[in-house]
Tab-separated table of C-alpha atoms in Angstrom:
chain	number	residue	atom	x	y	z
A	23	LEU	CA	105.360	106.146	130.165
A	24	PRO	CA	108.106	105.128	127.724
A	25	GLY	CA	108.999	101.452	128.272
A	26	PRO	CA	112.207	99.577	128.918
A	27	ASP	CA	113.319	99.728	125.284
A	28	LEU	CA	113.587	103.491	125.238
A	29	THR	CA	117.478	103.462	125.679
A	30	ALA	CA	117.990	101.022	122.938
A	31	GLN	CA	115.621	102.932	120.609
A	32	THR	CA	117.069	106.277	121.501
A	33	GLU	CA	120.536	105.232	120.739
A	34	GLY	CA	119.497	103.534	117.485
A	35	VAL	CA	117.431	106.403	116.265
A	36	ARG	CA	119.965	109.095	117.208
A	37	ARG	CA	122.819	107.100	115.671
A	38	GLN	CA	120.958	106.797	112.469
A	39	ALA	CA	120.370	110.580	112.647
A	40	ALA	CA	124.001	111.174	113.248
A	41	ILE	CA	125.173	109.360	110.194
A	42	CYS	CA	122.620	111.274	108.053
A	43	ILE	CA	119.847	108.610	107.615
A	44	ASP	CA	117.000	110.938	106.686
A	45	ILE	CA	114.105	108.468	107.520
A	46	PRO	CA	114.980	106.291	110.575
A	47	ASN	CA	112.960	103.555	112.154
A	48	ASP	CA	112.885	102.178	115.783
A	49	GLY	CA	115.235	99.219	115.137
A	50	GLU	CA	112.394	96.963	116.208
A	51	TYR	CA	114.135	96.425	119.492
A	52	SER	CA	110.850	95.477	121.329
A	53	LYS	CA	110.016	92.654	118.843
A	54	THR	CA	110.889	89.055	119.081
A	55	SER	CA	111.239	89.141	115.202
A	56	PHE	CA	109.752	91.079	112.319
A	57	SER	CA	106.808	88.698	112.059
A	58	ASP	CA	106.058	86.578	115.081
A	59	TYR	CA	105.968	89.561	117.513
A	60	VAL	CA	102.142	89.549	116.644
A	61	SER	CA	101.709	86.228	118.430
A	62	ASP	CA	101.614	88.356	121.565
A	63	ARG	CA	99.267	91.004	119.865
A	64	LEU	CA	96.584	88.938	118.377
A	65	GLY	CA	93.865	87.417	120.582
A	66	GLY	CA	92.382	84.032	119.526
A	67	LEU	CA	95.565	82.088	119.266
A	68	GLN	CA	96.992	79.259	121.183
A	69	PRO	CA	100.517	77.680	120.751
A	70	THR	CA	100.754	74.141	119.456
A	71	ALA	CA	103.466	71.616	120.055
A	72	ASN	CA	104.391	71.751	116.287
A	73	PRO	CA	107.587	73.600	115.393
A	74	TYR	CA	107.506	76.079	112.607
A	75	VAL	CA	109.907	75.269	109.852
A	76	SER	CA	110.521	78.234	107.428
A	77	PRO	CA	109.279	77.104	103.973
A	78	ILE	CA	110.712	80.095	102.092
A	79	SER	CA	113.551	78.156	100.368
A	80	GLY	CA	111.253	75.374	99.152
A	81	ARG	CA	112.450	75.189	95.401
A	82	ASP	CA	116.012	75.729	96.334
A	83	MET	CA	115.890	72.912	98.792
A	84	LYS	CA	114.855	70.483	95.989
A	85	GLU	CA	118.060	71.178	94.047
A	86	TYR	CA	120.407	71.781	97.092
A	87	PRO	CA	119.365	69.323	99.765
A	88	GLU	CA	122.943	68.850	100.859
A	89	TYR	CA	123.220	72.526	101.583
A	90	PHE	CA	120.070	72.747	103.621
A	91	GLY	CA	120.223	69.337	105.248
A	92	GLY	CA	123.460	68.917	107.037
A	93	SER	CA	126.600	69.590	105.163
A	94	THR	CA	129.787	69.689	107.309
A	95	ILE	CA	131.265	72.462	104.959
A	96	PRO	CA	132.027	75.492	107.122
A	97	GLY	CA	129.424	78.198	106.901
A	98	VAL	CA	126.725	75.991	105.439
A	99	PRO	CA	123.621	75.656	107.606
A	100	ARG	CA	122.580	72.322	108.971
A	101	ALA	CA	118.902	72.854	108.999
A	102	ALA	CA	116.252	75.001	107.196
A	103	GLY	CA	115.656	77.031	110.265
A	104	ILE	CA	113.265	75.978	113.021
A	105	ARG	CA	112.604	79.247	114.726
A	106	ARG	CA	109.342	79.067	116.501
A	107	VAL	CA	106.115	77.051	117.111
A	108	ILE	CA	103.023	77.065	115.137
A	109	PHE	CA	100.169	78.890	116.610
A	110	GLU	CA	96.439	77.963	116.019
A	111	CYS	CA	93.752	80.218	115.565
A	112	VAL	CA	90.891	78.877	117.758
A	113	GLU	CA	88.397	81.757	117.778
A	114	PRO	CA	87.859	85.033	116.001
A	115	LEU	CA	91.001	87.037	115.788
A	116	ARG	CA	91.191	90.290	117.502
A	117	TYR	CA	93.869	92.924	118.221
A	118	ILE	CA	95.134	92.831	121.921
A	119	GLY	CA	98.428	94.526	121.482
A	120	GLN	CA	97.431	98.064	122.214
A	121	ALA	CA	99.701	98.549	125.225
A	122	ALA	CA	102.751	97.136	123.519
A	123	LEU	CA	102.176	99.156	120.333
A	124	GLN	CA	101.675	102.353	122.329
A	125	THR	CA	104.913	101.653	124.118
A	126	ASP	CA	106.679	101.362	120.715
A	127	LEU	CA	104.963	104.756	119.507
A	128	ASP	CA	105.975	106.604	122.661
A	129	ASN	CA	109.507	105.349	122.589
A	130	LEU	CA	110.032	106.187	118.972
A	131	LYS	CA	108.606	109.771	119.691
A	132	ALA	CA	110.909	110.072	122.607
A	133	ALA	CA	114.007	108.927	120.728
A	134	LEU	CA	113.355	111.390	117.915
A	135	HIS	CA	113.143	114.429	120.160
A	136	GLY	CA	115.821	116.755	119.417
A	137	THR	CA	116.825	115.149	116.173
A	138	ALA	CA	116.597	116.862	112.720
A	139	VAL	CA	115.399	113.921	110.653
A	140	GLN	CA	112.630	114.487	108.030
A	141	GLU	CA	110.307	111.876	109.143
A	142	ALA	CA	110.319	108.185	110.721
A	143	TYR	CA	108.734	104.877	109.926
A	144	LEU	CA	107.458	101.922	112.000
A	145	PRO	CA	107.429	98.479	110.506
A	146	ALA	CA	104.416	96.009	110.845
A	147	VAL	CA	104.059	92.747	109.160
A	148	ALA	CA	101.592	91.933	106.368
A	149	PRO	CA	98.692	89.475	106.783
A	150	GLY	CA	100.143	87.051	104.239
A	151	SER	CA	103.399	86.790	105.960
A	152	ILE	CA	101.566	86.292	109.277
A	153	GLU	CA	99.759	83.402	107.897
A	154	HIS	CA	102.922	81.390	107.414
A	155	TRP	CA	103.260	80.350	111.072
A	156	LEU	CA	99.438	80.018	111.944
A	157	LYS	CA	97.074	77.154	111.678
A	158	ASN	CA	93.530	77.882	110.957
A	159	GLY	CA	91.232	76.221	113.514
A	160	HIS	CA	88.254	78.481	113.335
A	161	TYR	CA	87.607	80.145	109.979
A	162	PRO	CA	85.608	78.211	107.231
A	163	ASN	CA	88.297	78.717	104.592
A	164	GLU	CA	91.708	80.337	103.825
A	165	GLU	CA	90.350	83.497	102.393
A	166	ALA	CA	88.204	84.108	105.522
A	167	PHE	CA	91.131	83.386	107.695
A	168	LEU	CA	93.298	85.887	105.802
A	169	TYR	CA	90.591	88.610	106.176
A	170	GLY	CA	90.455	87.806	109.773
A	171	ILE	CA	94.070	88.441	110.160
A	172	ALA	CA	93.699	91.705	108.099
A	173	ASP	CA	90.773	93.005	110.223
A	174	ALA	CA	92.803	92.433	113.440
A	175	MET	CA	96.032	94.069	112.116
A	176	HIS	CA	94.144	97.032	110.645
A	177	GLU	CA	94.139	98.487	114.328
A	178	GLU	CA	97.990	98.428	114.385
A	179	TYR	CA	98.386	99.898	111.072
A	180	GLN	CA	95.931	102.711	111.713
A	181	ALA	CA	97.490	103.532	115.076
A	182	ILE	CA	101.026	103.907	113.473
A	183	VAL	CA	99.715	106.316	110.830
A	184	GLY	CA	97.588	108.060	113.388
A	185	ALA	CA	100.726	108.612	115.560
A	186	GLY	CA	102.301	110.677	112.672
A	187	PHE	CA	104.762	107.984	111.405
A	188	ILE	CA	105.129	106.259	108.127
A	189	LEU	CA	103.773	102.710	108.139
A	190	GLN	CA	106.088	100.230	106.539
A	191	ILE	CA	104.365	97.033	105.661
A	192	ASP	CA	106.827	94.137	105.600
A	193	ASP	CA	105.533	91.592	103.147
A	194	PRO	CA	108.248	89.073	102.068
A	195	ASP	CA	105.254	86.542	101.444
A	196	LEU	CA	104.609	88.470	98.257
A	197	ALA	CA	107.719	87.205	96.632
A	198	ASP	CA	108.586	84.086	98.778
A	199	GLY	CA	105.177	82.559	98.170
A	200	TRP	CA	106.780	81.184	95.014
A	201	GLN	CA	109.316	79.210	97.030
A	202	VAL	CA	106.836	78.411	99.797
A	203	HIS	CA	104.774	76.447	97.230
A	204	PRO	CA	107.327	74.670	95.072
A	205	ASP	CA	104.807	72.794	92.964
A	206	HIS	CA	102.744	75.806	92.078
A	207	THR	CA	102.511	76.960	88.430
A	208	LEU	CA	103.130	80.577	87.909
A	209	ALA	CA	99.376	81.061	87.321
A	210	GLU	CA	98.579	79.362	90.673
A	211	TYR	CA	101.255	81.547	92.409
A	212	ARG	CA	99.894	84.725	90.933
A	213	LYS	CA	96.319	83.774	92.022
A	214	GLU	CA	97.449	83.322	95.630
A	215	ALA	CA	99.597	86.523	95.610
A	216	GLN	CA	96.648	88.563	94.112
A	217	LEU	CA	94.417	87.274	96.936
A	218	ARG	CA	96.864	88.220	99.602
A	219	THR	CA	97.374	91.673	97.975
A	220	GLU	CA	93.609	92.192	98.011
A	221	VAL	CA	93.686	91.225	101.757
A	222	LEU	CA	96.615	93.666	102.583
A	223	ASN	CA	94.653	96.413	100.822
A	224	HIS	CA	91.603	95.586	102.895
A	225	ALA	CA	93.795	95.937	106.074
A	226	LEU	CA	95.113	99.298	104.695
A	227	ARG	CA	91.658	100.814	104.216
A	228	GLY	CA	91.149	104.231	105.018
A	229	LEU	CA	94.907	105.007	105.329
A	230	PRO	CA	96.244	107.721	103.084
A	231	GLU	CA	98.650	106.094	100.548
A	232	ASP	CA	101.340	108.789	101.167
A	233	ARG	CA	101.764	107.579	104.781
A	234	VAL	CA	102.311	103.925	103.708
A	235	ARG	CA	105.392	102.071	102.296
A	236	MET	CA	105.690	98.389	101.354
A	237	HIS	CA	108.772	96.322	101.682
A	238	MET	CA	109.019	93.096	99.702
A	239	CYS	CA	111.858	90.843	99.513
A	240	TRP	CA	112.728	87.240	98.556
A	241	GLY	CA	113.029	85.830	102.048
A	242	SER	CA	116.484	87.130	102.652
A	243	TYR	CA	117.856	83.920	103.910
A	244	HIS	CA	121.380	83.084	103.214
A	245	GLY	CA	121.413	80.685	100.408
A	246	PRO	CA	121.185	80.006	96.748
A	247	HIS	CA	118.143	81.936	95.902
A	248	LYS	CA	118.430	80.332	92.381
A	249	TYR	CA	114.722	79.911	92.133
A	250	ASP	CA	113.630	83.371	93.286
A	251	LEU	CA	110.742	84.404	91.031
A	252	PRO	CA	111.977	87.342	88.721
A	253	LEU	CA	110.341	90.701	89.647
A	254	SER	CA	108.988	90.897	86.165
A	255	GLU	CA	106.604	88.115	86.792
A	256	PHE	CA	104.696	89.965	89.478
A	257	VAL	CA	105.646	93.683	89.503
A	258	ASP	CA	102.082	94.419	88.532
A	259	ILE	CA	100.920	92.916	91.759
A	260	VAL	CA	103.526	94.827	93.762
A	261	LEU	CA	102.294	97.926	92.288
A	262	SER	CA	98.645	97.048	93.180
A	263	VAL	CA	99.432	97.562	96.976
A	264	HIS	CA	97.926	100.693	98.137
A	265	ALA	CA	101.121	102.393	99.125
A	266	GLN	CA	103.122	105.456	97.875
A	267	ALA	CA	106.493	103.805	98.077
A	268	TYR	CA	107.796	100.383	97.243
A	269	SER	CA	110.921	98.928	99.041
A	270	ILE	CA	112.546	96.213	96.908
A	271	GLU	CA	115.738	94.111	96.910
A	272	ALA	CA	118.240	95.666	94.378
A	273	ALA	CA	121.715	95.089	95.733
A	274	ASN	CA	122.160	91.320	96.130
A	275	PRO	CA	123.690	89.351	93.082
A	276	ARG	CA	120.241	87.646	92.364
A	277	HIS	CA	118.443	90.790	92.008
A	278	ASN	CA	121.067	93.512	91.178
A	279	HIS	CA	120.087	93.589	87.549
A	280	GLU	CA	116.356	94.123	88.052
A	281	TRP	CA	116.486	97.853	87.611
A	282	ARG	CA	115.867	96.965	83.927
A	283	VAL	CA	112.363	95.889	84.796
A	284	TRP	CA	111.437	99.658	85.242
A	285	GLN	CA	112.568	100.241	81.642
A	286	ASP	CA	109.449	98.290	80.529
A	287	VAL	CA	107.121	99.036	83.596
A	288	LYS	CA	106.267	102.562	84.093
A	289	LEU	CA	106.265	103.655	87.651
A	290	PRO	CA	102.872	105.181	88.292
A	291	GLU	CA	102.678	108.955	88.811
A	292	GLY	CA	103.320	109.905	92.332
A	293	LYS	CA	104.837	106.603	93.442
A	294	ILE	CA	108.335	106.183	94.879
A	295	LEU	CA	110.819	103.233	94.698
A	296	ILE	CA	113.211	102.427	97.558
A	297	PRO	CA	115.867	100.108	95.980
A	298	GLY	CA	118.042	98.227	98.382
A	299	VAL	CA	121.562	99.506	97.476
A	300	VAL	CA	123.208	97.990	100.557
A	301	GLY	CA	122.488	94.315	101.578
A	302	HIS	CA	122.481	91.596	104.139
A	303	TYR	CA	123.703	88.996	101.695
A	304	SER	CA	127.410	89.510	102.514
A	305	ASP	CA	129.524	91.039	105.266
A	306	PHE	CA	131.278	92.974	102.604
A	307	ILE	CA	130.637	96.764	103.085
A	308	GLU	CA	129.619	98.361	99.843
A	309	HIS	CA	131.524	101.372	98.668
A	310	PRO	CA	129.786	104.611	98.622
A	311	GLU	CA	130.582	105.155	95.003
A	312	LEU	CA	128.846	101.771	94.263
A	313	VAL	CA	125.857	102.897	96.335
A	314	ALA	CA	125.811	106.086	94.250
A	315	ASP	CA	126.042	104.271	90.898
A	316	ARG	CA	123.069	102.133	91.800
A	317	LEU	CA	121.019	105.001	92.864
A	318	VAL	CA	121.860	107.033	89.783
A	319	GLN	CA	120.972	103.940	87.702
A	320	TYR	CA	117.499	103.887	89.126
A	321	ALA	CA	117.103	107.643	88.911
A	322	GLY	CA	117.871	107.432	85.183
A	323	VAL	CA	115.012	105.088	84.707
A	324	VAL	CA	112.229	106.353	87.021
A	325	GLY	CA	113.254	109.800	87.634
A	326	ARG	CA	115.565	111.290	90.360
A	327	GLN	CA	112.622	112.600	92.396
A	328	ASN	CA	111.137	109.185	92.637
A	329	VAL	CA	114.030	107.376	94.420
A	330	ILE	CA	114.975	106.838	98.047
A	331	ALA	CA	117.976	104.919	99.002
A	332	GLY	CA	117.218	101.861	101.086
A	333	THR	CA	118.480	98.468	102.191
A	334	ASP	CA	117.759	95.118	100.741
A	335	CYS	CA	116.046	93.998	103.978
A	336	GLY	CA	116.708	94.358	107.676
A	337	LEU	CA	120.467	94.088	108.416
A	338	GLY	CA	120.551	93.132	112.010
A	339	THR	CA	121.676	89.585	112.805
A	340	ARG	CA	121.969	88.750	109.035
A	341	VAL	CA	125.297	90.075	108.979
A	342	GLY	CA	128.239	89.047	111.182
A	343	HIS	CA	128.300	91.810	113.568
A	344	GLY	CA	126.364	95.027	114.407
A	345	LYS	CA	129.370	97.190	113.559
A	346	ILE	CA	129.175	95.899	110.074
A	347	ALA	CA	125.397	96.794	109.889
A	348	TRP	CA	126.281	100.331	110.949
A	349	SER	CA	129.187	100.560	108.356
A	350	LYS	CA	126.680	99.418	105.640
A	351	LEU	CA	124.315	102.286	106.830
A	352	GLU	CA	127.021	104.750	106.723
A	353	ALA	CA	127.990	103.781	103.219
A	354	LEU	CA	124.170	104.036	102.308
A	355	ALA	CA	124.138	107.723	103.578
A	356	GLU	CA	127.363	108.595	102.002
A	357	GLY	CA	126.470	107.101	98.617
A	358	ALA	CA	123.106	108.866	98.654
A	359	ALA	CA	124.958	112.134	99.173
A	360	ILE	CA	127.303	111.372	96.231
A	361	ALA	CA	124.264	110.516	94.025
A	362	SER	CA	122.330	113.685	94.953
A	363	ARG	CA	125.351	115.771	94.029
A	364	ARG	CA	125.635	113.996	90.643
A	365	LEU	CA	121.931	114.218	89.937
A	366	TRP	CA	121.282	117.742	91.196
A	367	LYS	CA	124.506	119.464	89.701
């Protein structure tokens, strides 16, 4: 039977449909966060007493310690973000989240009933991002540990696609690995990113690419982002993920210019870009005409049929109020309609 999150999911999905979001998701109402929800879905873990401190701003923290370490300036964070505890893997990992996942699937199906949306997607976190808050106490090395995570998560990925939904893989680790390891050279970063992408592809084995989209971002924390690695330095690794569509940050001030990357890098045949054209970086609500300009710009480079309007990352609590998030989504839909009229005159 649909679980207790049905009401929230139904309201969220139907509100997305009402403002003309063509491809809604479930709002992730049942999850503690986009990533550590799997601490309840993976067997073989036990919590430790050690807090997890997010490392995704490592390079920025070196230059701006005052910002991250306790400034008294209003609006500046006092800490780097202790959000959860470290879990240790103490035996072979296995998937035990079947009941919770089935509830999510049932709730999304129920929420979609009676709507006219084209399709819907359900997010799930990538193995490389899961690894951030885990300690390996069982596998012989890092690579084996990553593949252990991938084999366990394969069941979740497969079930989402099997239920008729698009699977969205959330993989901020792909880009923020550069900041997580602030002393790595570019070659060292790329080696680790390529390994984690191979692991992700292993976890996606057997799934049709046209049922998979991959979201990547640069951590999405509010902060300088001065040392985000430029997309041009790893776009080939992004495109090596076995997915049809790639959701990328494109609206915030650090990455708004990177549409130019696609002037030099050809989007492979049959692939789709989902540029973020509204963002979490500010509580300013993007004007629909700006949204349209951004979409037309991408369409001019990769082809109008290869672009879907998206968000930089999850809005949620990253903006000041839920009403602002909904207003951004309304601007997204309005801007996409304007862009469509321009592109298909």
